[in-house]
C-alpha positions as semicolon CSV with decimal commas, in nm:
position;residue;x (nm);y (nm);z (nm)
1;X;0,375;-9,485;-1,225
2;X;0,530;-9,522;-1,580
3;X;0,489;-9,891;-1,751
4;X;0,788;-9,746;-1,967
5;X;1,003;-10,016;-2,067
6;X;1,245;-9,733;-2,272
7;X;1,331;-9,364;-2,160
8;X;1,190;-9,300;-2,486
9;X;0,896;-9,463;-2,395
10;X;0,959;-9,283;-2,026
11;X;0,915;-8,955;-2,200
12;X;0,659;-8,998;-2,455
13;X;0,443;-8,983;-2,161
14;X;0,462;-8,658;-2,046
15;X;0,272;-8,333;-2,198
16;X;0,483;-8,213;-2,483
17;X;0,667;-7,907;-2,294
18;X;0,781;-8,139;-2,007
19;X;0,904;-8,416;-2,261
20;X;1,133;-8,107;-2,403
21;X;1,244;-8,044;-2,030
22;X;1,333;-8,451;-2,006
23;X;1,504;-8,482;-2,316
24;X;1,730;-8,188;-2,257
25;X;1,792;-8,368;-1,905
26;X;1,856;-8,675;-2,075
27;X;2,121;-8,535;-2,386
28;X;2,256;-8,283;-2,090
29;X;2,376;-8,627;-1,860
30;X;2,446;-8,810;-2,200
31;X;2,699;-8,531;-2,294
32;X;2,850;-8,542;-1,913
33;X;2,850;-8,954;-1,920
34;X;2,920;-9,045;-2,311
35;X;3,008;-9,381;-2,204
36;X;2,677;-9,424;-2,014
37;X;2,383;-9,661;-2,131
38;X;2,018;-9,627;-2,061
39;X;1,774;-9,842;-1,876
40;X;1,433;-9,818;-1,654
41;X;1,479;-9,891;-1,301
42;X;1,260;-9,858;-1,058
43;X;1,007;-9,726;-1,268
44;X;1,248;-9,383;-1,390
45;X;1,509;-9,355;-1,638
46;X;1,880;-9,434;-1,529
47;X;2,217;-9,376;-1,651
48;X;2,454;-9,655;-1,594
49;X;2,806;-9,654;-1,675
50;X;2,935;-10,035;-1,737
51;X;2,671;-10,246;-1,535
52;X;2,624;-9,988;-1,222
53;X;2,379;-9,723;-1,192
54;X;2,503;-9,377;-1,179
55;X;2,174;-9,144;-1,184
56;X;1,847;-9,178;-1,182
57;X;1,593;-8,855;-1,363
58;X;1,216;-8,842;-1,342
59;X;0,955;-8,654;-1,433
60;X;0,624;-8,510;-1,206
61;X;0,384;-8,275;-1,273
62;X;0,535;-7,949;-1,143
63;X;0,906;-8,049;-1,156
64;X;1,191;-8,281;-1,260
65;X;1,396;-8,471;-0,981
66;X;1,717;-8,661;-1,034
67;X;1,911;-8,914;-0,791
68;X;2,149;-8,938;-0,617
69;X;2,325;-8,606;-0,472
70;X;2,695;-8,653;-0,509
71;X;2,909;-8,485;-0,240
72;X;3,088;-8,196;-0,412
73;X;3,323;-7,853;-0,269
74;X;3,186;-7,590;-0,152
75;X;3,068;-7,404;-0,427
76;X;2,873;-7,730;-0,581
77;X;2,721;-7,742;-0,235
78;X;2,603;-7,362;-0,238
79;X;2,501;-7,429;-0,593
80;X;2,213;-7,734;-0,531
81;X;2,084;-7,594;-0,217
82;X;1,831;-7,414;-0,358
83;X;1,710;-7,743;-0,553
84;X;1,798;-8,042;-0,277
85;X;1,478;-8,213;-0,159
86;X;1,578;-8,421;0,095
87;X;1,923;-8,566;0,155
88;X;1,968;-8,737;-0,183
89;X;1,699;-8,553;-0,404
90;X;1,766;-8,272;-0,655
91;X;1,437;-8,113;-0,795
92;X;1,391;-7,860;-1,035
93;X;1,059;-7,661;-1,090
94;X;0,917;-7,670;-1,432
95;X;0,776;-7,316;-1,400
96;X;1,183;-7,185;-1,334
97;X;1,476;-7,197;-1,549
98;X;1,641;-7,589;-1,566
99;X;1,993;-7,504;-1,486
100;X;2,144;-7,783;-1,752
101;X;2,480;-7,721;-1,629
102;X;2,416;-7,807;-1,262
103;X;2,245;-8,142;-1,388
104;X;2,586;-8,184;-1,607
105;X;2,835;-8,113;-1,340
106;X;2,576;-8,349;-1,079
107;X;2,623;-8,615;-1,343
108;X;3,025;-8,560;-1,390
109;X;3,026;-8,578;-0,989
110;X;2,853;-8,867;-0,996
111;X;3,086;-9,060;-1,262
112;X;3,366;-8,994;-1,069
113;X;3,241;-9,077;-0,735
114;X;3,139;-9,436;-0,934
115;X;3,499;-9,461;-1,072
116;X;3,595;-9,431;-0,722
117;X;3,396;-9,741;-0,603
């Protein structure tokens, strides 16, 4: 596990092509959260808006996971099956496309749901 005490820090650590994979992750959430701040918890990078934690990202060697899974319609459920892992896991292979949108509309989900509570 990552002694990170930054998400910069959090991402310097990974091979150069992942890091690129993170940080567009990491500006993709930013631009769905602008409000948000960044912190390490529980070893991984997390977005929290005000003093609550909204999402969670981490790196691994074959893929990218991010935390929780936010209920959605139908169509935002068709669109994360393919990536859930687990009830409350989204994980996308490194070797496939990132879909950056998905993670921004997860994130915007997420927000709201936090608004909510």
């Amino acid at each position: 596990m990552s002694e990170a005490s930054t998400v910069d820090e959090y991402i310097a650590d990974f091979p150069d092509a992942v890091q690129q994979v993170l940080q567009h992750v990491r500006e993709t959430i930013r631009a769905a959260l602008p409000d948000c701040t960044e912190t390490i918890s529980y070893q991984i990078p997390t977005m929290q808006v005000g003093s609550q934690a909204v999402m969670y990202f981490a790196g691994w060697k074959k893929h990218v996971s991010m935390y929780p899974v936010p209920e959605g319609d139908t169509a935002y459920a068709r669109a994360i099956a393919p990536y859930q892992s687990g009830r409350g896991t989204l994980k996308f292979a490194l070797d496939k496309p990132i879909p950056y949108d998905l993670i921004g509309r997860t994130a915007t989900l997420l927000a709201e749901r936090s608004a909510r509570h």
